[in-house]
Coordinates of C-alpha atoms in Angstrom, one line a residue:
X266 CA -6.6 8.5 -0.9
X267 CA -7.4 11.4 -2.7
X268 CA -7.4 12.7 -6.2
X269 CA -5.0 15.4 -6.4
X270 CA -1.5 15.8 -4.3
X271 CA 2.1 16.2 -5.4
X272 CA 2.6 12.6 -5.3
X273 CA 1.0 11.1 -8.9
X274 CA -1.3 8.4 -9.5
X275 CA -2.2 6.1 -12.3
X276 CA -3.5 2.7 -13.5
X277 CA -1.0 -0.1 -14.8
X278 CA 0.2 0.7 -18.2
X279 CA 0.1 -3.3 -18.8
X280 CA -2.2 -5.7 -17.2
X281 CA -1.0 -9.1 -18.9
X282 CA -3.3 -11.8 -19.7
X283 CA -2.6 -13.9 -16.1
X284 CA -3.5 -11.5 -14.6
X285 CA -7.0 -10.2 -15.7
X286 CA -7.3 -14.8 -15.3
X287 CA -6.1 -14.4 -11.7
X288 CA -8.9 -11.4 -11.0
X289 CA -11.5 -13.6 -13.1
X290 CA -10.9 -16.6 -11.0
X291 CA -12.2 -14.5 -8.3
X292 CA -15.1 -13.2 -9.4
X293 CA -16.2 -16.7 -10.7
X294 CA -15.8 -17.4 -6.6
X295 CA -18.6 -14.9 -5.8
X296 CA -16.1 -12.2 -5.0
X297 CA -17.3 -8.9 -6.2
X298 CA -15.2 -6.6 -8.5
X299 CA -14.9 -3.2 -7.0
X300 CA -15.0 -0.7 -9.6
X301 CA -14.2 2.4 -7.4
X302 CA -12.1 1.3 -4.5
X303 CA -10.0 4.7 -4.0
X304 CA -10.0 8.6 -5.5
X305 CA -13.9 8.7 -4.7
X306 CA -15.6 10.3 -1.8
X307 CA -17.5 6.9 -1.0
X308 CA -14.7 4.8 -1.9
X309 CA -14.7 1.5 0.0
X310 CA -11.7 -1.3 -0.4
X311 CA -13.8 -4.6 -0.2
X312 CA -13.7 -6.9 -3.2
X313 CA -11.2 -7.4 -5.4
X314 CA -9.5 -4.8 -8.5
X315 CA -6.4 -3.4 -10.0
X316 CA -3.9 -1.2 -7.7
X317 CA -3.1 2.3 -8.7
X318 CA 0.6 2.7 -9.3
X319 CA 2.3 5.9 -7.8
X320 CA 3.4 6.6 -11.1
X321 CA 3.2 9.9 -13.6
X322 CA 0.9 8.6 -16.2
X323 CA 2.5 11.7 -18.6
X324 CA 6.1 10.4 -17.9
X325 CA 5.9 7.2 -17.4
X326 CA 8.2 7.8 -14.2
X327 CA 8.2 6.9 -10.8
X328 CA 6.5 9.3 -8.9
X329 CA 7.6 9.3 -5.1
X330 CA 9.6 11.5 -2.2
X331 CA 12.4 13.1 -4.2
X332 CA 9.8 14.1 -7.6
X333 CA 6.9 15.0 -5.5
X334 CA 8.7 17.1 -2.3
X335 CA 12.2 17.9 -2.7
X336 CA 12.8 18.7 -6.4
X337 CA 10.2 21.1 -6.9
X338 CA 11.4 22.8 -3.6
X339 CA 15.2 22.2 -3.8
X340 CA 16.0 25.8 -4.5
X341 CA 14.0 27.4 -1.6
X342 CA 17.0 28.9 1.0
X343 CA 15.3 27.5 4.2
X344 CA 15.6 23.7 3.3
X345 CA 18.5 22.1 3.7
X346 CA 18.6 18.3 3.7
X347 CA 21.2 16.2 5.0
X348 CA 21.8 12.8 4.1
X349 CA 23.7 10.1 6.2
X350 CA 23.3 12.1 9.3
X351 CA 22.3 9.6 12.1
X352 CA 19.6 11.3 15.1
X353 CA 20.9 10.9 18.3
X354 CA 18.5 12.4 20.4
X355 CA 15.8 15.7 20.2
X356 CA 17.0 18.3 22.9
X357 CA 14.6 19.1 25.8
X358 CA 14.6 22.1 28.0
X359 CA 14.8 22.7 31.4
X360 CA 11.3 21.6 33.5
X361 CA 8.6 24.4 33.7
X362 CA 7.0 24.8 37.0
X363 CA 4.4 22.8 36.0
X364 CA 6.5 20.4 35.0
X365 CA 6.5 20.4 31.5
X366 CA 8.9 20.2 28.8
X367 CA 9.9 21.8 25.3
X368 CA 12.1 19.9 22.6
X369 CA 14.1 22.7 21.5
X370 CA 16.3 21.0 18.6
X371 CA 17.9 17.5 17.5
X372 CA 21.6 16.5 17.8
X373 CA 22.7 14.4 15.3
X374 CA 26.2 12.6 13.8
X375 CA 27.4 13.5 10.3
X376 CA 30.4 13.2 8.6
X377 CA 32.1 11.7 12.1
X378 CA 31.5 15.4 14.0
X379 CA 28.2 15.8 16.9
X380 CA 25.9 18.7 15.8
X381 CA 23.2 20.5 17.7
X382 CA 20.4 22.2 15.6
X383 CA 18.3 24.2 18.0
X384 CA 15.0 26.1 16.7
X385 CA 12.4 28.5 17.7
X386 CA 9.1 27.1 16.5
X387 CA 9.1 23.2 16.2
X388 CA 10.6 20.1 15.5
X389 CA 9.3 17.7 13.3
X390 CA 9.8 14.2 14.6
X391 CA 8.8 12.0 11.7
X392 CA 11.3 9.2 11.8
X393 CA 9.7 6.0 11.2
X394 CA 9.1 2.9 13.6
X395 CA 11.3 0.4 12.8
X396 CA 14.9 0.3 12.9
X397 CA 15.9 -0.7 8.6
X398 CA 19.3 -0.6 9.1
X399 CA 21.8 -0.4 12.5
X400 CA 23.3 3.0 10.8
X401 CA 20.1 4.9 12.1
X402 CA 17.3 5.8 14.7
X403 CA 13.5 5.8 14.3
X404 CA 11.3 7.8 16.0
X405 CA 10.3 5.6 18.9
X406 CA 14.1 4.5 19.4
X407 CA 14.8 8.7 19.3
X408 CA 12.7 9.0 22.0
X409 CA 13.8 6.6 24.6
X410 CA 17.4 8.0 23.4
X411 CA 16.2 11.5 24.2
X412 CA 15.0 10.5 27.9
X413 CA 11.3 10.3 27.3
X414 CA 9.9 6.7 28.1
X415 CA 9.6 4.4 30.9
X416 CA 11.9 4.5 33.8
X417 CA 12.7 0.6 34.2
X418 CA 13.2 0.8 30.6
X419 CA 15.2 3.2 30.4
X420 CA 17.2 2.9 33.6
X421 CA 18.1 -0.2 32.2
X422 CA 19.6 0.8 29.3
X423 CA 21.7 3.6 30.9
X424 CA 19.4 6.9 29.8
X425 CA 18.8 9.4 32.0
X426 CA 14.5 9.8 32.6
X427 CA 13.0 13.4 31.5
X428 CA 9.8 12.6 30.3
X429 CA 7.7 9.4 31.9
X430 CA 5.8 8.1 29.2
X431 CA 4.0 5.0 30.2
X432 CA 3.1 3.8 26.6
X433 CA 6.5 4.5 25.0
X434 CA 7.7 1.5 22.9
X435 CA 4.3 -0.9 23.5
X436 CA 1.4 -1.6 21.3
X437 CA 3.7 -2.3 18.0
X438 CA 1.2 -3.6 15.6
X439 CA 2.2 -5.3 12.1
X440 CA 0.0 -7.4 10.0
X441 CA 1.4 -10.3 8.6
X442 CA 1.4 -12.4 5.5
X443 CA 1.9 -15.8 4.7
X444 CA 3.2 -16.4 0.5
X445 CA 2.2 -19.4 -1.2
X446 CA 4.4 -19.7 -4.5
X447 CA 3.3 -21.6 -7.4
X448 CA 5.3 -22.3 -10.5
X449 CA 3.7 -21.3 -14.1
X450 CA 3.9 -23.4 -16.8
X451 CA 6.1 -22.9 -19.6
X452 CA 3.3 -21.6 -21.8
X453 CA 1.6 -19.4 -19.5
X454 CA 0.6 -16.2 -21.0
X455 CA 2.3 -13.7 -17.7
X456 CA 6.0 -12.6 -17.4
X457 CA 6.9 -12.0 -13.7
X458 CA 9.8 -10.3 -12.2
X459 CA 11.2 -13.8 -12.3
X460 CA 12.6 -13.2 -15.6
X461 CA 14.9 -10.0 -14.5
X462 CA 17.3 -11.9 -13.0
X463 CA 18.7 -13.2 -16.1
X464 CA 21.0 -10.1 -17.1
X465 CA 20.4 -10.0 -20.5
X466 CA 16.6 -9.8 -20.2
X467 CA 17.1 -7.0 -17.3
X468 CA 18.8 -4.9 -19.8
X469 CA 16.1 -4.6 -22.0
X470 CA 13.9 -4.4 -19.7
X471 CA 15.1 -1.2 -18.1
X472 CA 15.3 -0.1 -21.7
X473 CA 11.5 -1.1 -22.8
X474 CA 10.7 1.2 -19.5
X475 CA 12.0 4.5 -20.6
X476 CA 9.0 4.4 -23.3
X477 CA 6.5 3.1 -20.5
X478 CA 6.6 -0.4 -21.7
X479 CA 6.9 -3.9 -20.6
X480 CA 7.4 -5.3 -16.9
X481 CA 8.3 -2.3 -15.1
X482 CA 5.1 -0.8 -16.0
X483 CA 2.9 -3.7 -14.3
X484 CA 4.3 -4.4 -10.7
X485 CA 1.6 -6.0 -8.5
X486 CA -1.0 -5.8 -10.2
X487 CA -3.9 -7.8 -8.6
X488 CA -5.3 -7.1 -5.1
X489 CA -8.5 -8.1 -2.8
X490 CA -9.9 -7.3 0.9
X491 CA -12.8 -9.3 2.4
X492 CA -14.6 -9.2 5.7
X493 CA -13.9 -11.9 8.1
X494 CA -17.7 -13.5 7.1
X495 CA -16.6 -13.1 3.6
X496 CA -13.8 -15.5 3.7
X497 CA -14.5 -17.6 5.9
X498 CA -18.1 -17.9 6.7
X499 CA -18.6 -21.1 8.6
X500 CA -15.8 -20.0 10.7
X501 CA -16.8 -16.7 11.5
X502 CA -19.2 -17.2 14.6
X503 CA -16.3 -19.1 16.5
X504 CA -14.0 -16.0 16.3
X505 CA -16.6 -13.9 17.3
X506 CA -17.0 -15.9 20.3
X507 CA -13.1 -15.6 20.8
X508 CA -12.8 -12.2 19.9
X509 CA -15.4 -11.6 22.9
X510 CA -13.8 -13.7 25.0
X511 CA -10.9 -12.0 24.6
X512 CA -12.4 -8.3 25.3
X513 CA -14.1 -9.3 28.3
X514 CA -11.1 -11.0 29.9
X515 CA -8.8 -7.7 29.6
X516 CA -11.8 -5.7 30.8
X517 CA -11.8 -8.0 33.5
X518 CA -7.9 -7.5 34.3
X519 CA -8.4 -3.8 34.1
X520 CA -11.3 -3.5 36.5
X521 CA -9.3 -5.5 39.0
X522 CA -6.2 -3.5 38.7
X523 CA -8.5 -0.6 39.0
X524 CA -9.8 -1.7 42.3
X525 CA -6.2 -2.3 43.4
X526 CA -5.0 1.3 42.6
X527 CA -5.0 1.5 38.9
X528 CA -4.3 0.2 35.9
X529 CA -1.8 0.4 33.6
X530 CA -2.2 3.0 30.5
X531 CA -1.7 1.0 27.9
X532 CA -3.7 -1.6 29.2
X533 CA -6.7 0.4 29.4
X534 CA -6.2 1.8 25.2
X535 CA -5.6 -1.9 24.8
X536 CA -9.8 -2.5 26.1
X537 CA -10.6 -0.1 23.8
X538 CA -8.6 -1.2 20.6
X539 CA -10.0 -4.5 21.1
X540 CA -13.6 -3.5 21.0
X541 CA -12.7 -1.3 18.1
X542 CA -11.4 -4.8 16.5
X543 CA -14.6 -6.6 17.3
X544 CA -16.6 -4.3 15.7
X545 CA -14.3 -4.2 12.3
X546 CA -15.2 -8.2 12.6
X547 CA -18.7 -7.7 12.8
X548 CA -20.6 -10.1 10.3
X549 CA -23.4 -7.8 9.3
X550 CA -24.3 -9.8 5.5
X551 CA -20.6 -10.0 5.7
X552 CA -19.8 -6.3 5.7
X553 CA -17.4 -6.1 8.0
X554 CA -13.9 -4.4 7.8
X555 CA -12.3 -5.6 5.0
X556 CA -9.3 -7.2 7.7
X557 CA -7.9 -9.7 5.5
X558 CA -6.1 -9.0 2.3
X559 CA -5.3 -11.0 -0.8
X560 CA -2.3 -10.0 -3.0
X561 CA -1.1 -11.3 -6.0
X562 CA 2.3 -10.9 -6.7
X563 CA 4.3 -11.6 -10.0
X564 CA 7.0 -13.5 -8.7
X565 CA 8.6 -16.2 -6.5
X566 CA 8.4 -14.4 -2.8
X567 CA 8.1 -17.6 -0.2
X568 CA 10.3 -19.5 1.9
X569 CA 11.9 -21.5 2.6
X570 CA 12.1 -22.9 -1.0
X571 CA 13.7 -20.9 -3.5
X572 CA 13.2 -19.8 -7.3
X573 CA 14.7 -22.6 -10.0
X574 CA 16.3 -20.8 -12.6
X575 CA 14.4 -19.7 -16.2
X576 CA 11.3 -20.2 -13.8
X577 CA 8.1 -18.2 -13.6
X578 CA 5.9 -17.8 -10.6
X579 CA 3.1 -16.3 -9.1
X580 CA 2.8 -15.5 -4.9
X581 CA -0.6 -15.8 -3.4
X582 CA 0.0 -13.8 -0.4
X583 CA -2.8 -13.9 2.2
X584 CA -2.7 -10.9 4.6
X585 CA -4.0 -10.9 8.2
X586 CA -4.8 -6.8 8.6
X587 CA -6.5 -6.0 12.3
X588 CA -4.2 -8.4 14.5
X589 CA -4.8 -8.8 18.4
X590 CA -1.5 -9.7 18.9
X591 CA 1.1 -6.3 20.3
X592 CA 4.8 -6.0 20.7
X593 CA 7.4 -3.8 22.0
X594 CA 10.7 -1.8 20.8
X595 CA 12.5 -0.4 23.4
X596 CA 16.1 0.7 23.5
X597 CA 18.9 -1.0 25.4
X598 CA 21.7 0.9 24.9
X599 CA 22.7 4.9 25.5
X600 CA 24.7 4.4 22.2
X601 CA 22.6 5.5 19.5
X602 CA 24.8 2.9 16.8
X603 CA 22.6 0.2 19.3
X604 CA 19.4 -0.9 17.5
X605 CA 16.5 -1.3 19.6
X606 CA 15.3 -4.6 20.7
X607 CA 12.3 -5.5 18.8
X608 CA 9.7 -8.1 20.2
X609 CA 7.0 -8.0 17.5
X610 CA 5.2 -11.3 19.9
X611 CA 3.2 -12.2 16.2
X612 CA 0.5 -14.5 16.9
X613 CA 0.6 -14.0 20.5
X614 CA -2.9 -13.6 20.6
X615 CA -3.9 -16.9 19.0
X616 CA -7.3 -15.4 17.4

């Protein structure tokens, strides 16, 4: 993260007193407060401090996508954005003789009507991952769509094959969280965003935030990322001894398939993620990759139990970064309305 940028960065305008209690608690721990954990050349994110907002400290406003990119450039004559237009496919041309392809524009669906955009430098495919609603495509889904894939995948879902591309829709990564709520006491000295679902409070909420004040202004406030050693120390040698495990037996599988004719692509990336991972879990004086995150969040956001009304909370989430675990999203339908099928296979890999 870098200091300067279109997109605008500050510190919370209010850090309540819970919250500087919640970071204390830490330190008392023998967690280490990181004074510069971003905007500096050396910046490292282990220990625990305050998150920057991407907020304008001189506005107090949100600063994001639409202040940062497209006001400042909504009067330029070559941009034209389009809103509720749903990607069907990038267009491809015809096979070179060596084979090779071009995308030469996108067809998409707006307003009920089919267009084609064709262009003569490039097209931009920056679409996301995964599908947020059924009303749109994301770039892996637009892909398969488009013809470029695998063909048992996409013979299977009725799509014609252009472009054989063995990897196409494996190796989804996610890390994943598990929230632990805990109720404050009546006389605890934090507001959370608890309190904004009472109607009357929201009102004048939104209304302390046009002068940069009260809730709106802090957010999550509170954040922390330790090593593997650092959390769990007397732990730590047994999932290095798994992690290695692990690497040797898909090295293994690969060198067999190898001697058999090949191995599959993704397989072979997968050998060297894993030995990527087992070096972010090295437990040099407990300096490894910060994998694991610790969040703390000003409000009731765990199941399966929900909020009691006029209640305060606070969320310990607990984040598990560098997974082994991979998924898949692949397409099963020609009809781009059709979400993708999504197999995230979380905790797969029971490291």
């Amino acid at each position: 993260m870098g200091r300067d940028g279109p997109v605008k960065l500050s510190w919370p305008a209010v850090v309540e007193e819970g919250e500087t209690k919640i970071l204390d608690t830490s330190r008392n721990d023998g967690f280490r407060k990181n004074l510069a954990p971003v905007c500096h050349p050396a910046s490292c994110p282990t220990g625990f401090w305050l998150i920057p907002s991407s907020r304008d400290p001189k506005t107090s406003t949100r600063s994001y996508a639409t202040t940062a990119f497209d006001q400042p450039n909504a009067s330029r004559l070559n941009l034209t954005v389009l809103v509720i237009a749903v990607r069907r496919q990038v267009l491809l041309s015809t096979a070179d003789s060596n084979g090779e392809m071009t995308v030469t524009g996108v067809e998409f669906e707006h307003e009920g009507k089919v267009h084609q955009i064709h262009v003569n430098k490039e097209v931009i495919l920056s679409a996301g991952y995964v599908v947020i609603t059924v009303h749109d495509t994301r770039t892996q889904h637009l892909l398969e769509l488009s013809g470029i894939g695998r063909r048992n995948i996409l013979d299977k879902a009725g799509i014609p094959l252009k472009v054989e591309l063995p990897g196409s829709g494996e190796n989804l990564q996610e890390h994943i969280y598990a929230g632990v709520s805990y109720e404050l006491t009546d006389d605890a000295p934090l507001d959370t965003l608890d309190i904004l679902r009472d109607p009357e409070v929201l009102a004048k909420q939104l209304e302390l935030a046009k002068v940069g004040k009260e809730l709106f202004h802090s957010g999550c406030v509170d954040i922390g990322f330790l090593a593997l050693a650092q959390l769990s120390p007397e732990r730590a040698p047994e999932l290095h001894a798994k992690i290695e495990e692990i690497v040797q037996e898909l090295e293994s599988e690969v060198a067999d398939a190898e001697k058999k004719g090949g191995a599959h692509p993704v397989k072979k990336g997968l050998v060297e993620q894993y030995k990527l991972l087992k070096q972010r879990y090295s437990d040099k004086a407990g300096e490894g990759s910060p994998g694991f995150q610790w969040i703390s969040f000003p409000a009731c956001s765990s199941t399966p139990n929900l909020p009691a009304p006029g209640k305060r909370y606070v969320t310990m989430m607990l984040v598990f970064n560098h997974g082994f675990s991979r998924g898949t999203l692949h397409a099963v339908s020609n009809d781009p309305s059709v979400p993708p099928e999504i197999d995230l296979r979380h905790l797969s890999q029971d490291v």
